[in-house]
Short mmCIF file of C-alpha atoms in Angstrom, two decimals:
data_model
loop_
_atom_site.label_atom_id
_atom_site.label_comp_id
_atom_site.label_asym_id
_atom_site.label_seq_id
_atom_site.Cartn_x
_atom_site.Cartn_y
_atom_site.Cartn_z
CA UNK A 1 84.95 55.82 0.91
CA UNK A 2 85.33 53.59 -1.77
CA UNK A 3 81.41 52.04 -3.27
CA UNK A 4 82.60 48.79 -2.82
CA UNK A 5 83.12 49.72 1.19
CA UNK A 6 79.65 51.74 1.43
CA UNK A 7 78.18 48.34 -0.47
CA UNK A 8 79.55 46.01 2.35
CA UNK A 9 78.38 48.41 5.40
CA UNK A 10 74.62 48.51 3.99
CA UNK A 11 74.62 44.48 3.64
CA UNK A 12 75.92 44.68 7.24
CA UNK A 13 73.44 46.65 8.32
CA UNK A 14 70.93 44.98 6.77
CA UNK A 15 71.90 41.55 8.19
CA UNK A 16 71.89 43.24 11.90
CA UNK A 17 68.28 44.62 11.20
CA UNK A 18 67.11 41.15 10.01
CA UNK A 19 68.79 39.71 13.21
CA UNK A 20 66.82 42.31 15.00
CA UNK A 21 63.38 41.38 13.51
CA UNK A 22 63.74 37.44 14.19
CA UNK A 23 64.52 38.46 17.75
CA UNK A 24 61.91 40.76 18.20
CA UNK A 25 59.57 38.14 16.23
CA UNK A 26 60.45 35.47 18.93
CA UNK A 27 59.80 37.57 21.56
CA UNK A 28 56.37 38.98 19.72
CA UNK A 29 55.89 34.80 19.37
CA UNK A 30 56.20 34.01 23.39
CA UNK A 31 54.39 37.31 24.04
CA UNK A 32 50.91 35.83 22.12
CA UNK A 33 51.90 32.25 23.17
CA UNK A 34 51.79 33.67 27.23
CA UNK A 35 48.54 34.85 26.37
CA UNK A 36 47.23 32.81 24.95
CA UNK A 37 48.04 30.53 28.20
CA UNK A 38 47.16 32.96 30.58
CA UNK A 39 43.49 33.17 28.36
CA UNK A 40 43.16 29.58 28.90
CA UNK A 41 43.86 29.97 32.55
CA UNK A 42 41.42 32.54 32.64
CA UNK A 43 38.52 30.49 30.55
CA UNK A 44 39.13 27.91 33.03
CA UNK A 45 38.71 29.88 35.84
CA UNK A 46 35.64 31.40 34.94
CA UNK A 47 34.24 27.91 32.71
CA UNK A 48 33.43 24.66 34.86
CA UNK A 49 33.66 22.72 31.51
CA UNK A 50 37.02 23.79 30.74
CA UNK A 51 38.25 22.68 34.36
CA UNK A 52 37.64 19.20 33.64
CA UNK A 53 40.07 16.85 32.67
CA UNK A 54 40.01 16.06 28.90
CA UNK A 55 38.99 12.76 29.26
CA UNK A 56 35.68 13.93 30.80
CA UNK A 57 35.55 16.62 28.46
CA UNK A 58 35.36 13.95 25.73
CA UNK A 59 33.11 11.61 27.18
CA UNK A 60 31.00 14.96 27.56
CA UNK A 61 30.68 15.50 24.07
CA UNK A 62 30.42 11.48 23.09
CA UNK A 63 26.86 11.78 24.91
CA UNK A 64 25.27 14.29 22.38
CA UNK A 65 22.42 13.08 20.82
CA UNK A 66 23.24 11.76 17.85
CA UNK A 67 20.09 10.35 14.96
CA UNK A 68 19.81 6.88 14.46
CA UNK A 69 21.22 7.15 11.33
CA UNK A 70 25.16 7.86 10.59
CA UNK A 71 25.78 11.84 10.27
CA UNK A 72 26.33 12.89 6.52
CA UNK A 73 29.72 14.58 6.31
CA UNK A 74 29.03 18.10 5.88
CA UNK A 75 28.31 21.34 8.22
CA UNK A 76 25.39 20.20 10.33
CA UNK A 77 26.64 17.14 11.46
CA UNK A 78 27.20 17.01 14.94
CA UNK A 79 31.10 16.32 14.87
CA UNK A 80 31.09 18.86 12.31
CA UNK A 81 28.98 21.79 14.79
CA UNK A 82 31.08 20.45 17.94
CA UNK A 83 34.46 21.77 16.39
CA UNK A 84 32.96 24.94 15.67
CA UNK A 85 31.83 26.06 19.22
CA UNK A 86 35.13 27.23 20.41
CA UNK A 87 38.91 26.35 19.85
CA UNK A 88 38.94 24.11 22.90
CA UNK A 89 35.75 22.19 21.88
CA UNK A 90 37.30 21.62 18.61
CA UNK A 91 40.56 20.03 19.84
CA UNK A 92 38.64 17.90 21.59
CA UNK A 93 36.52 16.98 19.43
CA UNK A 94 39.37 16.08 16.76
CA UNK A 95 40.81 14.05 19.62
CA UNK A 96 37.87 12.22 20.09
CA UNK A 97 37.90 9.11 17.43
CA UNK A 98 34.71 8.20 18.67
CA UNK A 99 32.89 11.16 17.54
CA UNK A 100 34.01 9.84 13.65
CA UNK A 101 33.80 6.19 13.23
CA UNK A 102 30.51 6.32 11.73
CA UNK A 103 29.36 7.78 7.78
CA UNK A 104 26.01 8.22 5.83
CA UNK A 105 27.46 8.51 2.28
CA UNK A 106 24.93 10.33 -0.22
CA UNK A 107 25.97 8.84 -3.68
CA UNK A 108 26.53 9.72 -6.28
CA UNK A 109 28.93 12.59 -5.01
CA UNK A 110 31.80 13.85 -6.84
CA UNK A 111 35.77 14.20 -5.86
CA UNK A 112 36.20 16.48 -3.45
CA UNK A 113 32.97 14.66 -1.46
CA UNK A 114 35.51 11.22 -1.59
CA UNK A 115 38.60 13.23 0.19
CA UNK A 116 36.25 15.01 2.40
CA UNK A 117 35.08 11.10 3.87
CA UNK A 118 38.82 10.26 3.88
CA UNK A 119 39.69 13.28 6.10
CA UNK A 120 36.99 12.03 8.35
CA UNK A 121 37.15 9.05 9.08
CA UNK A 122 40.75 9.75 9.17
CA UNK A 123 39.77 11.21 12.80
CA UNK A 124 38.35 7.86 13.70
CA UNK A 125 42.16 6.91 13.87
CA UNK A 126 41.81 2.80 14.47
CA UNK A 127 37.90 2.79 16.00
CA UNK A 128 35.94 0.27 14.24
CA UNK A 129 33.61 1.85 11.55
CA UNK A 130 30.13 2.26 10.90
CA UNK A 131 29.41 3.40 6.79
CA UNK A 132 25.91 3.27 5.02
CA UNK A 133 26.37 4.09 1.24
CA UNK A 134 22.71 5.24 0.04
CA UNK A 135 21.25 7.02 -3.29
CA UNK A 136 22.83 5.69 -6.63
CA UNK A 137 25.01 2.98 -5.84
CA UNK A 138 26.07 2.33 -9.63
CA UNK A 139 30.14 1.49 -8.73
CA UNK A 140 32.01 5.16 -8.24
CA UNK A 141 35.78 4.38 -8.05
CA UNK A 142 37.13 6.84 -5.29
CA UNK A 143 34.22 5.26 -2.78
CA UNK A 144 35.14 1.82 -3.45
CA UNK A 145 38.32 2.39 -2.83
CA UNK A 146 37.46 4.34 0.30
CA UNK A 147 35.70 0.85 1.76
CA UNK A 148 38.93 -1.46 0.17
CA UNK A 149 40.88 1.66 2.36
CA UNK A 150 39.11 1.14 5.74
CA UNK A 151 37.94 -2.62 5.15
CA UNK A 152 40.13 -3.76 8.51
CA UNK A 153 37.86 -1.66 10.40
CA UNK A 154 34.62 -1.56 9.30
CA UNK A 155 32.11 -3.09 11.53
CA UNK A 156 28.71 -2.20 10.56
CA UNK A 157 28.34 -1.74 6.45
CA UNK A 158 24.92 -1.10 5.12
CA UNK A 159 23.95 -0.51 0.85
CA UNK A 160 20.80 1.39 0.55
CA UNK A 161 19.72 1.57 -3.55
CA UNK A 162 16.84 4.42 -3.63
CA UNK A 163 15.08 4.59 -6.48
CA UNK A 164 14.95 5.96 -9.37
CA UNK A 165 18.76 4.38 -8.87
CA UNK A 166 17.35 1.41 -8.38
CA UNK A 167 17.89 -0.11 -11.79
CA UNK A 168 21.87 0.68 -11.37
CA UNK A 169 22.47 -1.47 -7.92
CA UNK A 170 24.36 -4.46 -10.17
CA UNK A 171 27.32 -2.58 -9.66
CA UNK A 172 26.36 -2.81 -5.62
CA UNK A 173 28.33 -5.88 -4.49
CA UNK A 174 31.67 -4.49 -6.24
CA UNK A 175 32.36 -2.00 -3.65
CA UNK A 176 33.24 -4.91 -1.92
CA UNK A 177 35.84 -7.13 -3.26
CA UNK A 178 36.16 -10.62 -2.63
CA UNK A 179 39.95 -10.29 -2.61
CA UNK A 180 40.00 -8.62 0.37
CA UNK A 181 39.08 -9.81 3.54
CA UNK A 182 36.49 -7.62 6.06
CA UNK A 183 37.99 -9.31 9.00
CA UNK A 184 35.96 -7.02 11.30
CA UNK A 185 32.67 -6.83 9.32
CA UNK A 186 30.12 -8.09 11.71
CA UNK A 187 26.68 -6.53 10.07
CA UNK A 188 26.14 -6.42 6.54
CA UNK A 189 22.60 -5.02 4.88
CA UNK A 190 21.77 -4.35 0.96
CA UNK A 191 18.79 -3.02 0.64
CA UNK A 192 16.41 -1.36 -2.76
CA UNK A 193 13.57 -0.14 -3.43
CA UNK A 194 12.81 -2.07 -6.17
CA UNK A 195 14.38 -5.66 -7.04
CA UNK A 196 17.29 -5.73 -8.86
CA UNK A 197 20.26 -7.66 -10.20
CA UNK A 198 23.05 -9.10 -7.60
CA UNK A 199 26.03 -9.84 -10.12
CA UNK A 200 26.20 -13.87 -9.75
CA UNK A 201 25.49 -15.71 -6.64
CA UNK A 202 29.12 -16.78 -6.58
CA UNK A 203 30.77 -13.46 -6.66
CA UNK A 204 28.16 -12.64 -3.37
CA UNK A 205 29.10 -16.00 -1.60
CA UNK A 206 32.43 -14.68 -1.71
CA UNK A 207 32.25 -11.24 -0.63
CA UNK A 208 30.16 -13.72 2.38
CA UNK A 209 33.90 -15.87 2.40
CA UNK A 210 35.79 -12.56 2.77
CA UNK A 211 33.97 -11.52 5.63
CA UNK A 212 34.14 -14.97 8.80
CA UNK A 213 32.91 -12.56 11.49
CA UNK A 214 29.84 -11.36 9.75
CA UNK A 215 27.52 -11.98 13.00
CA UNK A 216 23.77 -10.08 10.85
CA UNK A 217 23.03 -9.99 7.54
CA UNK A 218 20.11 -8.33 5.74
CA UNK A 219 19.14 -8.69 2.12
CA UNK A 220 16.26 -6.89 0.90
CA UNK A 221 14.90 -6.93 -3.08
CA UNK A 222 18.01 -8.71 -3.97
CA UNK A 223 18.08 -11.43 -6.99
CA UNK A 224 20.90 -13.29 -8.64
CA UNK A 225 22.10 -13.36 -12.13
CA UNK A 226 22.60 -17.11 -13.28
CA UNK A 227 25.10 -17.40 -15.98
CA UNK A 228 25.05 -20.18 -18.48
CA UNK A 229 26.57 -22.93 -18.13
CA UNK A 230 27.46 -22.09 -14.53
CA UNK A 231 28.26 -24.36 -11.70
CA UNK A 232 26.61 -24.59 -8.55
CA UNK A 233 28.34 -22.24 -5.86
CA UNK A 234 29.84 -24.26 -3.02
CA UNK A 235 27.96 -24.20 -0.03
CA UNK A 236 29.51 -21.68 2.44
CA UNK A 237 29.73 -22.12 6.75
CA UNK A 238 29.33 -19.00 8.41
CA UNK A 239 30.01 -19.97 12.01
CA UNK A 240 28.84 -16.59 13.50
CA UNK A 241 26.37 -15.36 11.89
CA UNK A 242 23.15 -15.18 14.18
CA UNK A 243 20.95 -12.92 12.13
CA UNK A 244 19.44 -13.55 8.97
CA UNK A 245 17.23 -11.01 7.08
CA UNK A 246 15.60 -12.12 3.47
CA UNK A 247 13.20 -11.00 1.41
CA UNK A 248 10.32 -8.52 0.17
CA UNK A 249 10.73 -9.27 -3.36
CA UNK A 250 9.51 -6.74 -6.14
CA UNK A 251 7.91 -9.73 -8.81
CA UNK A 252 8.65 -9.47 -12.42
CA UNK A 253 9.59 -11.93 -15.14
CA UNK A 254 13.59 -11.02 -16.78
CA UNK A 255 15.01 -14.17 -18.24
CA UNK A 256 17.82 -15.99 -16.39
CA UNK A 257 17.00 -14.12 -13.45
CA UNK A 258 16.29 -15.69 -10.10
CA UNK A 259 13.06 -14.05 -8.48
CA UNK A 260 13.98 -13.37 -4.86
CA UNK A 261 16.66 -13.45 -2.08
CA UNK A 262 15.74 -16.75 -0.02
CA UNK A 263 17.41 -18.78 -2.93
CA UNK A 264 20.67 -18.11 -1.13
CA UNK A 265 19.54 -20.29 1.72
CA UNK A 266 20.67 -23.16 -0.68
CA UNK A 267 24.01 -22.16 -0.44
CA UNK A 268 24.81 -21.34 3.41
CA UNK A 269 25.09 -23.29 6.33
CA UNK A 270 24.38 -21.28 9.68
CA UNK A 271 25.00 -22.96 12.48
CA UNK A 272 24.77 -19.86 15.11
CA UNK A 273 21.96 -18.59 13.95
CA UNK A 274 19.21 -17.19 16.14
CA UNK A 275 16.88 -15.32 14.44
CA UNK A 276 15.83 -15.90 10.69
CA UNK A 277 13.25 -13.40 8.69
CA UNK A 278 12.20 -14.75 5.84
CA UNK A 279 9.73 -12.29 3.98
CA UNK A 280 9.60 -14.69 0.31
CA UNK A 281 9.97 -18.07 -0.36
CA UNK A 282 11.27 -19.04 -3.64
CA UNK A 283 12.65 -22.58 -3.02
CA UNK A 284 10.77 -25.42 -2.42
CA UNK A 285 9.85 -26.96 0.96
CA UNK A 286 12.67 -30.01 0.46
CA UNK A 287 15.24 -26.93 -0.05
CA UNK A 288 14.52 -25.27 3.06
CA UNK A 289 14.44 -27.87 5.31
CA UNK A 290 17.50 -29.05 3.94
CA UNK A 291 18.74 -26.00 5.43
CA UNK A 292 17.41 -26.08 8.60
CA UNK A 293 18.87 -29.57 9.29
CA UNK A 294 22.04 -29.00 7.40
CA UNK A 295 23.08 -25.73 9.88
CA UNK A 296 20.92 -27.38 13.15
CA UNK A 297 20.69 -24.51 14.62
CA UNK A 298 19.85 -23.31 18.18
CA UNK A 299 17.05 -21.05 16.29
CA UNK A 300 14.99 -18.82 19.23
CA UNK A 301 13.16 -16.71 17.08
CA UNK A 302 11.49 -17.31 13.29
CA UNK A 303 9.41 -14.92 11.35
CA UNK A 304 8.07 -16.22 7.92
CA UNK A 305 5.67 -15.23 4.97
CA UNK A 306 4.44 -18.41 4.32
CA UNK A 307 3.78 -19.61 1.20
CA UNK A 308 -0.02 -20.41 -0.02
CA UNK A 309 0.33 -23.92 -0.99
CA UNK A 310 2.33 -25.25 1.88
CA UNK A 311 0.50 -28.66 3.37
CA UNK A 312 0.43 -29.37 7.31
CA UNK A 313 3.22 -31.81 6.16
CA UNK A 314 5.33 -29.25 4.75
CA UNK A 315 4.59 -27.26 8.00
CA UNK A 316 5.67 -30.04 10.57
CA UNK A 317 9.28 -30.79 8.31
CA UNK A 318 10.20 -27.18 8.21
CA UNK A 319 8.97 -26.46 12.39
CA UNK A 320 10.52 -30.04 13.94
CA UNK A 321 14.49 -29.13 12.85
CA UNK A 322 14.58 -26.15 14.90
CA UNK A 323 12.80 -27.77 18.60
CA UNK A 324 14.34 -24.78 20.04
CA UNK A 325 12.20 -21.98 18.88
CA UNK A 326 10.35 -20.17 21.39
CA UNK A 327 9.30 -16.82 19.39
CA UNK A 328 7.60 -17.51 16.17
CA UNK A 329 5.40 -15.33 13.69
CA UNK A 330 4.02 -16.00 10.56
CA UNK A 331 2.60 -13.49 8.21
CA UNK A 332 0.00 -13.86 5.18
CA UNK A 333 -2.34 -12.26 2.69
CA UNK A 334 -4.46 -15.12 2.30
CA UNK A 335 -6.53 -15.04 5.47
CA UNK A 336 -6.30 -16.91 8.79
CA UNK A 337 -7.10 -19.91 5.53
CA UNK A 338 -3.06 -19.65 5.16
CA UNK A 339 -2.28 -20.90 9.01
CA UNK A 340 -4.78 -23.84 9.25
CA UNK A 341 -1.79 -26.45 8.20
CA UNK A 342 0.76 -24.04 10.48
CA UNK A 343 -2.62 -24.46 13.38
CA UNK A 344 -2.77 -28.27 13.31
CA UNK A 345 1.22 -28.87 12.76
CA UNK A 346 1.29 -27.25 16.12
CA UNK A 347 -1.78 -28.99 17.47
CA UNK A 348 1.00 -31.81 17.71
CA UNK A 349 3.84 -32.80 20.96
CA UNK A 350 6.65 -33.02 18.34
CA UNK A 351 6.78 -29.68 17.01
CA UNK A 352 8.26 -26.70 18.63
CA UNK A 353 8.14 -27.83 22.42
CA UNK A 354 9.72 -25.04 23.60
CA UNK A 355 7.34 -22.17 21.89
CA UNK A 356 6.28 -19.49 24.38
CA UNK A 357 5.38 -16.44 21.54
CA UNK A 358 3.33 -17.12 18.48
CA UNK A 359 1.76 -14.53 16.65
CA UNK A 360 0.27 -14.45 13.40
CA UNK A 361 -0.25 -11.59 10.94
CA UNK A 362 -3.18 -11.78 8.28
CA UNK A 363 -4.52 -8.94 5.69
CA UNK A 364 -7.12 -11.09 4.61
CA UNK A 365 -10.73 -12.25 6.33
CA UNK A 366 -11.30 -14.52 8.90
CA UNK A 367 -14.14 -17.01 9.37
CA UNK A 368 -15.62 -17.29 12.73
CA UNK A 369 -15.29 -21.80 11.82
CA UNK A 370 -11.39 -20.91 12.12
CA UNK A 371 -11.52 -19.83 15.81
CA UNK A 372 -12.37 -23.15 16.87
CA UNK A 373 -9.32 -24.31 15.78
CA UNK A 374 -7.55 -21.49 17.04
CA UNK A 375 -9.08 -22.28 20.44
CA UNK A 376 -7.89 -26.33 20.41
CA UNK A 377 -4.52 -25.85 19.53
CA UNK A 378 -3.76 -22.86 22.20
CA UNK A 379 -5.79 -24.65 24.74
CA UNK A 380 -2.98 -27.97 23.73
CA UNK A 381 0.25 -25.41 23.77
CA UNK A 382 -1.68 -24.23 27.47
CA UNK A 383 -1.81 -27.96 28.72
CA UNK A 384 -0.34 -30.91 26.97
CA UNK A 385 3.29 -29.02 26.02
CA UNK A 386 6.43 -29.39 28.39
CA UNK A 387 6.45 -25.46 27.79
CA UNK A 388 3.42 -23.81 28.25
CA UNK A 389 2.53 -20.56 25.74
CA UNK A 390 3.29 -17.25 27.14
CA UNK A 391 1.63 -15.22 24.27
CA UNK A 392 -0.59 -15.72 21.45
CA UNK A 393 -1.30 -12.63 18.93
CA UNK A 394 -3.74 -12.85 15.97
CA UNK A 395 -2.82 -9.33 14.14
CA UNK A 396 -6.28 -8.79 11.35
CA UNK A 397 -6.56 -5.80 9.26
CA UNK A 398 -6.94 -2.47 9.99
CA UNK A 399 -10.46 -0.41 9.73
CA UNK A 400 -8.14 1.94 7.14
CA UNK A 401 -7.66 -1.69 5.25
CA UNK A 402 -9.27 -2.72 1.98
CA UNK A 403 -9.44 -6.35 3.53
CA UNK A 404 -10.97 -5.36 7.06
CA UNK A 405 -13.48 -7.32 7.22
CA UNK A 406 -13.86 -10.25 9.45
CA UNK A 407 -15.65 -12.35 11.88
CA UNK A 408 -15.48 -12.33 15.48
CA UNK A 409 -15.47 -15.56 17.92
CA UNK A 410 -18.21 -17.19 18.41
CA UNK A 411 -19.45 -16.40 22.16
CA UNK A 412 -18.80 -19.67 23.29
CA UNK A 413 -14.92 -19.44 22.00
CA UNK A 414 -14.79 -15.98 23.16
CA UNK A 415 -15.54 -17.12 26.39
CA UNK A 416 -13.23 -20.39 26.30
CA UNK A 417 -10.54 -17.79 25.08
CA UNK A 418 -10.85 -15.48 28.27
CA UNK A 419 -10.50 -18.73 30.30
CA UNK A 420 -7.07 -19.40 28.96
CA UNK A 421 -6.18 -15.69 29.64
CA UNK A 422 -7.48 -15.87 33.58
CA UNK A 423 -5.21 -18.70 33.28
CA UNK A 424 -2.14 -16.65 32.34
CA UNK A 425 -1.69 -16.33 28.74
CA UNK A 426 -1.52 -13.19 27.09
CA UNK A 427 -4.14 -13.15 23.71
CA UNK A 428 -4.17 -10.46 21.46
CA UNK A 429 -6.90 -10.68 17.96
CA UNK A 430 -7.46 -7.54 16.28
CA UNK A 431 -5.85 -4.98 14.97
CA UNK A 432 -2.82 -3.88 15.94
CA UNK A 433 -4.19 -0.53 18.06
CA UNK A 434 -7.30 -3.09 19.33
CA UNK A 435 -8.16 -6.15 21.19
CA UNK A 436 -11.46 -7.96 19.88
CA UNK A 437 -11.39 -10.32 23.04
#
């Protein structure tokens, strides 16, 4: 036999036993897919869980008890520990979009932490999105472009600056880019430890622009650079936002720096708006009201630090624009001193008619002359108001409290007092933890 012959038999052969091994592979192949099956049949057999539909199976694990905050994308988050029970949990758990749509991003992070969050909230598939970016939030390209990625969906979007990256946060508003619309952002929250720069008040009234639905926003230590020679921002209608958060500033003196949040109120109009928290007031009286009676809104609940020098006046022009407030609290450091103009602006028919909840929070002392007024203006809210005061709360320092001390009623107010709670109204003075009355 010639080599050339013996050459062409062994290739023969060969091909025949490779034929042979894909065969007997394919038939290896359905051997460990049948059972594999007949595994499952037996898991569901013997497992209650596994006999349920998927559906319920999902719903199932959408009911674990998840923190408050968003899960951080590693190991121990719950997603994360659901796919590693068993193979069947797992599937179901990457089935489940639910289970994804919300991220508590640890910055600053490198790379592979950015692909990581894509891959996960990749598993959200198109479920709107919560994401709360905390640590150093000095810009970091691959998680900017992460949010511009997922902007269509994201629902809930929260900045957290922690110090000691506090002093980096002007970079903060340029994960979000004006240019780009958040169509389905309906809470927004920047919050810092410490107060810090804003870029301009223009560029942040139109990340506001980009975003119609925003429905809560929440601004914490914020301030605003203000360029020279710069024109005043155009005032901006949001028609749905209801929630309005401002405040807790962190006082110092830069140059060309704005010193607090509540300047923005210039520059909105709210008419929706149901709730306002206002924690620093850095515009004058005239500026506020302006806002109240530009937006006229349907305002039910008001919570203010209220400044020391404002006059009953000032008091009755910033209460009468919103007549539908029926849950208002005011807070000061100044001692119940601070609410006397606040006390007789409400001593009056005109002002908030429909109040049923005032409370007042002081960490300074308290006369026993001021509970006389006190007394005359709740016992007017009680009788001479076309609604009549559910709840009154007077909230004094703490024992633990530098400022503790203070007076008590006099008995004769005391006992006045107790007559207008026999008579249905609910009076708290104290402490938080105690009643005095």
């Amino acid at each position: 036999m010639s080599p050339s012959s013996v050459v062409r038999q062994l290739r023969e052969h060969i091909d025949e036993l490779s034929s042979s091994i894909v065969a007997q592979e394919a038939v290896l192949h359905n051997l460990r897919t049948q059972r594999g099956e007949a595994r499952r049949k037996l898991n569901r057999f013997l497992d209650p869980m596994a006999r349920l539909p998927f559906e319920i199976q999902s719903h199932i694990l959408l009911s674990v008890d998840l923190d408050s905050e968003p899960p951080r994308p590693d190991s121990h988050a719950p997603p994360m520990v659901l796919t590693n029970v068993c193979w069947l949990w797992r599937d179901i758990a990457l089935a489940t979009p639910k289970l994804w749509d919300a991220l508590l991003l640890d910055l600053p992070r490198g790379p592979q932490y950015a692909e990581f969050c894509k891959l996960w909230l990749s598993r959200a598939c198109s479920q709107s999105l919560s994401l709360k970016l905390s640590g150093s939030l000095k810009l970091q390209g691959d998680i900017q472009e992460l949010v511009t990625t997922y902007r269509n969906q994201i629902e809930n979007l929260s900045f957290t600056a922690l110090s000691p990256y506090s002093l980096e946060v002007p970079c903060m508003v340029f994960y979000l880019d004006p240019r780009f619309p958040l169509s389905s952002l309906k809470t927004l929250s920047f919050e810092a430890d410490e107060d810090a720069d804003f870029s301009t008040m223009s560029r942040w009234l139109g990340v506001l622009r980009a975003a119609p639905a925003l429905a809560s926003l929440t601004m914490r230590n914020m301030s605003f650079l203000v360029g020279y020679g710069e024109l005043p921002p155009r005032t901006l209608t949001l028609p749905s936002l209801e929630v309005l958060h401002v405040g807790q500033p962190y006082r110092f003196a830069v140059y060309r720096k704005d010193g607090s949040t509540a300047v923005v109120l210039q520059y909105l109009t709210l008419p929706a708006l149901k709730t306002l928290n206002v924690s620093d007031v850095d515009i004058s009286k005239q500026e506020f009201v302006s806002f109240l009676s530009r937006s006229s809104p349907s305002l039910e609940s008001f919570h203010l630090t209220i400044p020391h020098d404002w006059s009953v006046n000032a008091m009755s022009q910033l209460l009468r624009p919103v007549p539908s407030l029926s849950f208002l609290e005011l807070s000061s450091d100044s001692g119940l001193t601070a609410f006397l103009p606040s006390i007789e602006a409400l001593s009056t028919s005109d002002v908030l008619p429909n109040l049923r909840q005032l409370t007042f929070n002081t960490n300074g002392y308290v006369s026993i002359a001021h509970y006389g007024k006190v007394l005359s203006m709740l016992t007017f809210r009680c009788t001479s108001c076309p609604t009549r005061l559910d709840s009154f709360v007077l909230n004094l320092p703490s024992e633990e409290s530098e400022d503790h001390a203070h007076d008590l009623p006099a008995a004769e107010v005391r006992a006045a007092l107790r007559r207008l709670v026999d008579d249905g109204l609910n009076i708290h003075i104290g402490p938080r933890s105690e009643n005095l009355l």
